[in-house]
């Protein structure tokens, strides 16, 4: 199971109204570069794998929603399925969540799969967000 981690700048960005977690387009992309919670802030700080063979540059839309109940905010999203087609998808270890609506493509969080993954032709990866991507309390 992948481990969830947030970028430190995400908390500051929320306070500065960089993110509207209900209406902005949030996307996930794949990388094999090791994220830094304290140093990475925008998408260009963390190289994406090459597009092709079923992987789209910029990643996939999370189709996110945000709600608040009793002082706890919940960001939810639709699971994403990435399927290799016509060849392998480049090696990756991390899935990165970012705000595609924000002018600088600000980073939010990443999941670490613990080791490098390769999707060979016909293989799929489901990015499963469970009941929520994250909560803010």
mmCIF file of the C-alpha atoms, coordinates in Angstrom:
data_MODEL
# 
_entry.id   MODEL 
# 
loop_
_atom_site.group_PDB 
_atom_site.id 
_atom_site.type_symbol 
_atom_site.label_atom_id 
_atom_site.label_alt_id 
_atom_site.label_comp_id 
_atom_site.label_asym_id 
_atom_site.label_entity_id 
_atom_site.label_seq_id 
_atom_site.pdbx_PDB_ins_code 
_atom_site.Cartn_x 
_atom_site.Cartn_y 
_atom_site.Cartn_z 
_atom_site.occupancy 
_atom_site.B_iso_or_equiv 
_atom_site.pdbx_formal_charge 
_atom_site.auth_seq_id 
_atom_site.auth_comp_id 
_atom_site.auth_asym_id 
_atom_site.auth_atom_id 
_atom_site.pdbx_PDB_model_num 
ATOM 1   C CA . UNK A 1 1   ? 0.000   0.000  0.000   1.00 0.00 ? 1   UNK A CA 1 
ATOM 2   C CA . UNK A 1 2   ? 1.261   3.477  -0.886  1.00 0.00 ? 2   UNK A CA 1 
ATOM 3   C CA . UNK A 1 3   ? 2.126   5.904  1.905   1.00 0.00 ? 3   UNK A CA 1 
ATOM 4   C CA . UNK A 1 4   ? 0.494   9.383  1.882   1.00 0.00 ? 4   UNK A CA 1 
ATOM 5   C CA . UNK A 1 5   ? 2.727   12.449 2.449   1.00 0.00 ? 5   UNK A CA 1 
ATOM 6   C CA . UNK A 1 6   ? 1.903   16.159 2.180   1.00 0.00 ? 6   UNK A CA 1 
ATOM 7   C CA . UNK A 1 7   ? 4.100   18.933 0.874   1.00 0.00 ? 7   UNK A CA 1 
ATOM 8   C CA . UNK A 1 8   ? 4.724   21.534 3.590   1.00 0.00 ? 8   UNK A CA 1 
ATOM 9   C CA . UNK A 1 9   ? 3.835   24.412 1.260   1.00 0.00 ? 9   UNK A CA 1 
ATOM 10  C CA . UNK A 1 10  ? 0.317   23.009 0.871   1.00 0.00 ? 10  UNK A CA 1 
ATOM 11  C CA . UNK A 1 11  ? -0.663  24.286 4.326   1.00 0.00 ? 11  UNK A CA 1 
ATOM 12  C CA . UNK A 1 12  ? 0.614   27.774 3.525   1.00 0.00 ? 12  UNK A CA 1 
ATOM 13  C CA . UNK A 1 13  ? -1.080  27.688 0.119   1.00 0.00 ? 13  UNK A CA 1 
ATOM 14  C CA . UNK A 1 14  ? -4.443  26.884 1.733   1.00 0.00 ? 14  UNK A CA 1 
ATOM 15  C CA . UNK A 1 15  ? -4.095  29.951 3.954   1.00 0.00 ? 15  UNK A CA 1 
ATOM 16  C CA . UNK A 1 16  ? -3.197  32.107 0.942   1.00 0.00 ? 16  UNK A CA 1 
ATOM 17  C CA . UNK A 1 17  ? -6.222  30.913 -1.090  1.00 0.00 ? 17  UNK A CA 1 
ATOM 18  C CA . UNK A 1 18  ? -4.084  29.195 -3.726  1.00 0.00 ? 18  UNK A CA 1 
ATOM 19  C CA . UNK A 1 19  ? -6.351  26.114 -3.613  1.00 0.00 ? 19  UNK A CA 1 
ATOM 20  C CA . UNK A 1 20  ? -10.100 25.838 -3.935  1.00 0.00 ? 20  UNK A CA 1 
ATOM 21  C CA . UNK A 1 21  ? -10.293 22.137 -3.145  1.00 0.00 ? 21  UNK A CA 1 
ATOM 22  C CA . UNK A 1 22  ? -13.889 21.922 -4.360  1.00 0.00 ? 22  UNK A CA 1 
ATOM 23  C CA . UNK A 1 23  ? -13.682 23.641 -7.759  1.00 0.00 ? 23  UNK A CA 1 
ATOM 24  C CA . UNK A 1 24  ? -10.016 23.651 -8.869  1.00 0.00 ? 24  UNK A CA 1 
ATOM 25  C CA . UNK A 1 25  ? -8.829  20.845 -11.141 1.00 0.00 ? 25  UNK A CA 1 
ATOM 26  C CA . UNK A 1 26  ? -6.577  18.541 -9.132  1.00 0.00 ? 26  UNK A CA 1 
ATOM 27  C CA . UNK A 1 27  ? -4.493  15.978 -10.992 1.00 0.00 ? 27  UNK A CA 1 
ATOM 28  C CA . UNK A 1 28  ? -2.112  13.131 -10.210 1.00 0.00 ? 28  UNK A CA 1 
ATOM 29  C CA . UNK A 1 29  ? 1.074   12.510 -12.164 1.00 0.00 ? 29  UNK A CA 1 
ATOM 30  C CA . UNK A 1 30  ? 3.786   9.845  -11.944 1.00 0.00 ? 30  UNK A CA 1 
ATOM 31  C CA . UNK A 1 31  ? 7.425   10.453 -11.078 1.00 0.00 ? 31  UNK A CA 1 
ATOM 32  C CA . UNK A 1 32  ? 10.515  8.481  -10.203 1.00 0.00 ? 32  UNK A CA 1 
ATOM 33  C CA . UNK A 1 33  ? 12.170  11.541 -8.614  1.00 0.00 ? 33  UNK A CA 1 
ATOM 34  C CA . UNK A 1 34  ? 12.158  11.489 -4.804  1.00 0.00 ? 34  UNK A CA 1 
ATOM 35  C CA . UNK A 1 35  ? 9.848   14.214 -3.449  1.00 0.00 ? 35  UNK A CA 1 
ATOM 36  C CA . UNK A 1 36  ? 10.989  16.570 -0.700  1.00 0.00 ? 36  UNK A CA 1 
ATOM 37  C CA . UNK A 1 37  ? 8.278   17.668 1.735   1.00 0.00 ? 37  UNK A CA 1 
ATOM 38  C CA . UNK A 1 38  ? 10.158  20.874 2.530   1.00 0.00 ? 38  UNK A CA 1 
ATOM 39  C CA . UNK A 1 39  ? 11.832  21.776 -0.787  1.00 0.00 ? 39  UNK A CA 1 
ATOM 40  C CA . UNK A 1 40  ? 9.251   20.961 -3.478  1.00 0.00 ? 40  UNK A CA 1 
ATOM 41  C CA . UNK A 1 41  ? 6.403   23.451 -3.955  1.00 0.00 ? 41  UNK A CA 1 
ATOM 42  C CA . UNK A 1 42  ? 5.312   23.419 -7.619  1.00 0.00 ? 42  UNK A CA 1 
ATOM 43  C CA . UNK A 1 43  ? 5.093   20.788 -10.352 1.00 0.00 ? 43  UNK A CA 1 
ATOM 44  C CA . UNK A 1 44  ? 8.299   21.912 -12.082 1.00 0.00 ? 44  UNK A CA 1 
ATOM 45  C CA . UNK A 1 45  ? 10.222  21.084 -8.875  1.00 0.00 ? 45  UNK A CA 1 
ATOM 46  C CA . UNK A 1 46  ? 9.563   17.371 -9.379  1.00 0.00 ? 46  UNK A CA 1 
ATOM 47  C CA . UNK A 1 47  ? 10.151  15.788 -12.803 1.00 0.00 ? 47  UNK A CA 1 
ATOM 48  C CA . UNK A 1 48  ? 7.308   13.827 -14.348 1.00 0.00 ? 48  UNK A CA 1 
ATOM 49  C CA . UNK A 1 49  ? 7.912   10.574 -16.243 1.00 0.00 ? 49  UNK A CA 1 
ATOM 50  C CA . UNK A 1 50  ? 7.706   10.672 -20.024 1.00 0.00 ? 50  UNK A CA 1 
ATOM 51  C CA . UNK A 1 51  ? 4.250   10.526 -21.575 1.00 0.00 ? 51  UNK A CA 1 
ATOM 52  C CA . UNK A 1 52  ? 3.302   7.624  -23.806 1.00 0.00 ? 52  UNK A CA 1 
ATOM 53  C CA . UNK A 1 53  ? 1.992   4.074  -23.908 1.00 0.00 ? 53  UNK A CA 1 
ATOM 54  C CA . UNK A 1 54  ? -1.175  4.992  -21.987 1.00 0.00 ? 54  UNK A CA 1 
ATOM 55  C CA . UNK A 1 55  ? 0.301   7.637  -19.697 1.00 0.00 ? 55  UNK A CA 1 
ATOM 56  C CA . UNK A 1 56  ? -0.795  11.223 -20.407 1.00 0.00 ? 56  UNK A CA 1 
ATOM 57  C CA . UNK A 1 57  ? 1.517   14.164 -19.719 1.00 0.00 ? 57  UNK A CA 1 
ATOM 58  C CA . UNK A 1 58  ? 0.243   16.131 -16.734 1.00 0.00 ? 58  UNK A CA 1 
ATOM 59  C CA . UNK A 1 59  ? -1.491  13.100 -15.292 1.00 0.00 ? 59  UNK A CA 1 
ATOM 60  C CA . UNK A 1 60  ? -5.177  12.456 -14.721 1.00 0.00 ? 60  UNK A CA 1 
ATOM 61  C CA . UNK A 1 61  ? -7.986  14.540 -13.210 1.00 0.00 ? 61  UNK A CA 1 
ATOM 62  C CA . UNK A 1 62  ? -8.955  13.453 -9.705  1.00 0.00 ? 62  UNK A CA 1 
ATOM 63  C CA . UNK A 1 63  ? -12.553 14.759 -10.127 1.00 0.00 ? 63  UNK A CA 1 
ATOM 64  C CA . UNK A 1 64  ? -12.318 16.154 -6.605  1.00 0.00 ? 64  UNK A CA 1 
ATOM 65  C CA . UNK A 1 65  ? -14.934 17.365 -4.137  1.00 0.00 ? 65  UNK A CA 1 
ATOM 66  C CA . UNK A 1 66  ? -14.475 19.093 -0.795  1.00 0.00 ? 66  UNK A CA 1 
ATOM 67  C CA . UNK A 1 67  ? -16.866 19.145 2.131   1.00 0.00 ? 67  UNK A CA 1 
ATOM 68  C CA . UNK A 1 68  ? -16.843 20.168 5.784   1.00 0.00 ? 68  UNK A CA 1 
ATOM 69  C CA . UNK A 1 69  ? -18.699 18.547 8.682   1.00 0.00 ? 69  UNK A CA 1 
ATOM 70  C CA . UNK A 1 70  ? -18.298 19.481 12.354  1.00 0.00 ? 70  UNK A CA 1 
ATOM 71  C CA . UNK A 1 71  ? -15.077 21.392 11.684  1.00 0.00 ? 71  UNK A CA 1 
ATOM 72  C CA . UNK A 1 72  ? -13.386 18.648 9.649   1.00 0.00 ? 72  UNK A CA 1 
ATOM 73  C CA . UNK A 1 73  ? -12.748 19.253 5.945   1.00 0.00 ? 73  UNK A CA 1 
ATOM 74  C CA . UNK A 1 74  ? -12.597 16.256 3.623   1.00 0.00 ? 74  UNK A CA 1 
ATOM 75  C CA . UNK A 1 75  ? -11.103 16.162 0.138   1.00 0.00 ? 75  UNK A CA 1 
ATOM 76  C CA . UNK A 1 76  ? -12.421 13.221 -1.870  1.00 0.00 ? 76  UNK A CA 1 
ATOM 77  C CA . UNK A 1 77  ? -11.662 12.107 -5.389  1.00 0.00 ? 77  UNK A CA 1 
ATOM 78  C CA . UNK A 1 78  ? -12.436 9.481  -7.983  1.00 0.00 ? 78  UNK A CA 1 
ATOM 79  C CA . UNK A 1 79  ? -9.944  6.615  -8.213  1.00 0.00 ? 79  UNK A CA 1 
ATOM 80  C CA . UNK A 1 80  ? -7.665  6.783  -11.252 1.00 0.00 ? 80  UNK A CA 1 
ATOM 81  C CA . UNK A 1 81  ? -6.693  3.791  -13.390 1.00 0.00 ? 81  UNK A CA 1 
ATOM 82  C CA . UNK A 1 82  ? -3.525  4.014  -15.491 1.00 0.00 ? 82  UNK A CA 1 
ATOM 83  C CA . UNK A 1 83  ? -3.149  1.238  -18.080 1.00 0.00 ? 83  UNK A CA 1 
ATOM 84  C CA . UNK A 1 84  ? -0.088  0.617  -20.245 1.00 0.00 ? 84  UNK A CA 1 
ATOM 85  C CA . UNK A 1 85  ? -1.036  0.247  -23.898 1.00 0.00 ? 85  UNK A CA 1 
ATOM 86  C CA . UNK A 1 86  ? 1.299   -0.250 -26.839 1.00 0.00 ? 86  UNK A CA 1 
ATOM 87  C CA . UNK A 1 87  ? 4.351   -0.697 -24.600 1.00 0.00 ? 87  UNK A CA 1 
ATOM 88  C CA . UNK A 1 88  ? 5.562   -0.126 -21.059 1.00 0.00 ? 88  UNK A CA 1 
ATOM 89  C CA . UNK A 1 89  ? 5.016   3.031  -19.030 1.00 0.00 ? 89  UNK A CA 1 
ATOM 90  C CA . UNK A 1 90  ? 8.309   4.452  -17.709 1.00 0.00 ? 90  UNK A CA 1 
ATOM 91  C CA . UNK A 1 91  ? 9.457   3.408  -14.233 1.00 0.00 ? 91  UNK A CA 1 
ATOM 92  C CA . UNK A 1 92  ? 7.973   5.383  -11.352 1.00 0.00 ? 92  UNK A CA 1 
ATOM 93  C CA . UNK A 1 93  ? 7.682   5.111  -7.580  1.00 0.00 ? 93  UNK A CA 1 
ATOM 94  C CA . UNK A 1 94  ? 5.584   8.132  -6.617  1.00 0.00 ? 94  UNK A CA 1 
ATOM 95  C CA . UNK A 1 95  ? 2.139   9.508  -7.476  1.00 0.00 ? 95  UNK A CA 1 
ATOM 96  C CA . UNK A 1 96  ? 1.964   13.282 -6.993  1.00 0.00 ? 96  UNK A CA 1 
ATOM 97  C CA . UNK A 1 97  ? -1.220  15.313 -6.417  1.00 0.00 ? 97  UNK A CA 1 
ATOM 98  C CA . UNK A 1 98  ? -1.115  18.916 -7.651  1.00 0.00 ? 98  UNK A CA 1 
ATOM 99  C CA . UNK A 1 99  ? -3.458  21.794 -8.441  1.00 0.00 ? 99  UNK A CA 1 
ATOM 100 C CA . UNK A 1 100 ? -3.624  22.194 -12.219 1.00 0.00 ? 100 UNK A CA 1 
ATOM 101 C CA . UNK A 1 101 ? -5.794  25.322 -11.892 1.00 0.00 ? 101 UNK A CA 1 
ATOM 102 C CA . UNK A 1 102 ? -3.211  27.206 -9.815  1.00 0.00 ? 102 UNK A CA 1 
ATOM 103 C CA . UNK A 1 103 ? -0.930  29.329 -12.019 1.00 0.00 ? 103 UNK A CA 1 
ATOM 104 C CA . UNK A 1 104 ? 2.203   27.556 -10.742 1.00 0.00 ? 104 UNK A CA 1 
ATOM 105 C CA . UNK A 1 105 ? 0.688   24.030 -10.552 1.00 0.00 ? 105 UNK A CA 1 
ATOM 106 C CA . UNK A 1 106 ? 1.180   23.992 -6.769  1.00 0.00 ? 106 UNK A CA 1 
ATOM 107 C CA . UNK A 1 107 ? 1.884   20.621 -5.166  1.00 0.00 ? 107 UNK A CA 1 
ATOM 108 C CA . UNK A 1 108 ? -0.387  19.132 -2.506  1.00 0.00 ? 108 UNK A CA 1 
ATOM 109 C CA . UNK A 1 109 ? 0.754   15.604 -1.611  1.00 0.00 ? 109 UNK A CA 1 
ATOM 110 C CA . UNK A 1 110 ? 2.352   12.399 -2.848  1.00 0.00 ? 110 UNK A CA 1 
ATOM 111 C CA . UNK A 1 111 ? 2.094   8.657  -2.339  1.00 0.00 ? 111 UNK A CA 1 
ATOM 112 C CA . UNK A 1 112 ? 5.219   6.503  -2.048  1.00 0.00 ? 112 UNK A CA 1 
ATOM 113 C CA . UNK A 1 113 ? 4.821   2.951  -3.357  1.00 0.00 ? 113 UNK A CA 1 
ATOM 114 C CA . UNK A 1 114 ? 8.015   1.847  -1.568  1.00 0.00 ? 114 UNK A CA 1 
ATOM 115 C CA . UNK A 1 115 ? 9.846   0.660  -4.670  1.00 0.00 ? 115 UNK A CA 1 
ATOM 116 C CA . UNK A 1 116 ? 10.008  1.408  -8.378  1.00 0.00 ? 116 UNK A CA 1 
ATOM 117 C CA . UNK A 1 117 ? 7.057   0.170  -10.440 1.00 0.00 ? 117 UNK A CA 1 
ATOM 118 C CA . UNK A 1 118 ? 6.898   -0.626 -14.141 1.00 0.00 ? 118 UNK A CA 1 
ATOM 119 C CA . UNK A 1 119 ? 3.627   -1.060 -15.993 1.00 0.00 ? 119 UNK A CA 1 
ATOM 120 C CA . UNK A 1 120 ? 4.218   -3.401 -18.915 1.00 0.00 ? 120 UNK A CA 1 
ATOM 121 C CA . UNK A 1 121 ? 1.870   -3.462 -21.909 1.00 0.00 ? 121 UNK A CA 1 
ATOM 122 C CA . UNK A 1 122 ? -1.592  -4.392 -20.568 1.00 0.00 ? 122 UNK A CA 1 
ATOM 123 C CA . UNK A 1 123 ? -0.719  -3.808 -16.877 1.00 0.00 ? 123 UNK A CA 1 
ATOM 124 C CA . UNK A 1 124 ? -2.819  -1.367 -14.831 1.00 0.00 ? 124 UNK A CA 1 
ATOM 125 C CA . UNK A 1 125 ? -2.357  0.629  -11.669 1.00 0.00 ? 125 UNK A CA 1 
ATOM 126 C CA . UNK A 1 126 ? -5.355  1.861  -9.684  1.00 0.00 ? 126 UNK A CA 1 
ATOM 127 C CA . UNK A 1 127 ? -4.680  4.977  -7.623  1.00 0.00 ? 127 UNK A CA 1 
ATOM 128 C CA . UNK A 1 128 ? -7.206  4.264  -4.867  1.00 0.00 ? 128 UNK A CA 1 
ATOM 129 C CA . UNK A 1 129 ? -8.080  7.241  -2.699  1.00 0.00 ? 129 UNK A CA 1 
ATOM 130 C CA . UNK A 1 130 ? -10.354 5.265  -0.384  1.00 0.00 ? 130 UNK A CA 1 
ATOM 131 C CA . UNK A 1 131 ? -13.024 7.314  1.413   1.00 0.00 ? 131 UNK A CA 1 
ATOM 132 C CA . UNK A 1 132 ? -10.940 10.498 1.192   1.00 0.00 ? 132 UNK A CA 1 
ATOM 133 C CA . UNK A 1 133 ? -7.692  11.872 -0.171  1.00 0.00 ? 133 UNK A CA 1 
ATOM 134 C CA . UNK A 1 134 ? -7.055  13.948 2.948   1.00 0.00 ? 134 UNK A CA 1 
ATOM 135 C CA . UNK A 1 135 ? -8.747  15.598 5.898   1.00 0.00 ? 135 UNK A CA 1 
ATOM 136 C CA . UNK A 1 136 ? -8.109  18.973 7.473   1.00 0.00 ? 136 UNK A CA 1 
ATOM 137 C CA . UNK A 1 137 ? -9.083  19.460 11.102  1.00 0.00 ? 137 UNK A CA 1 
# 
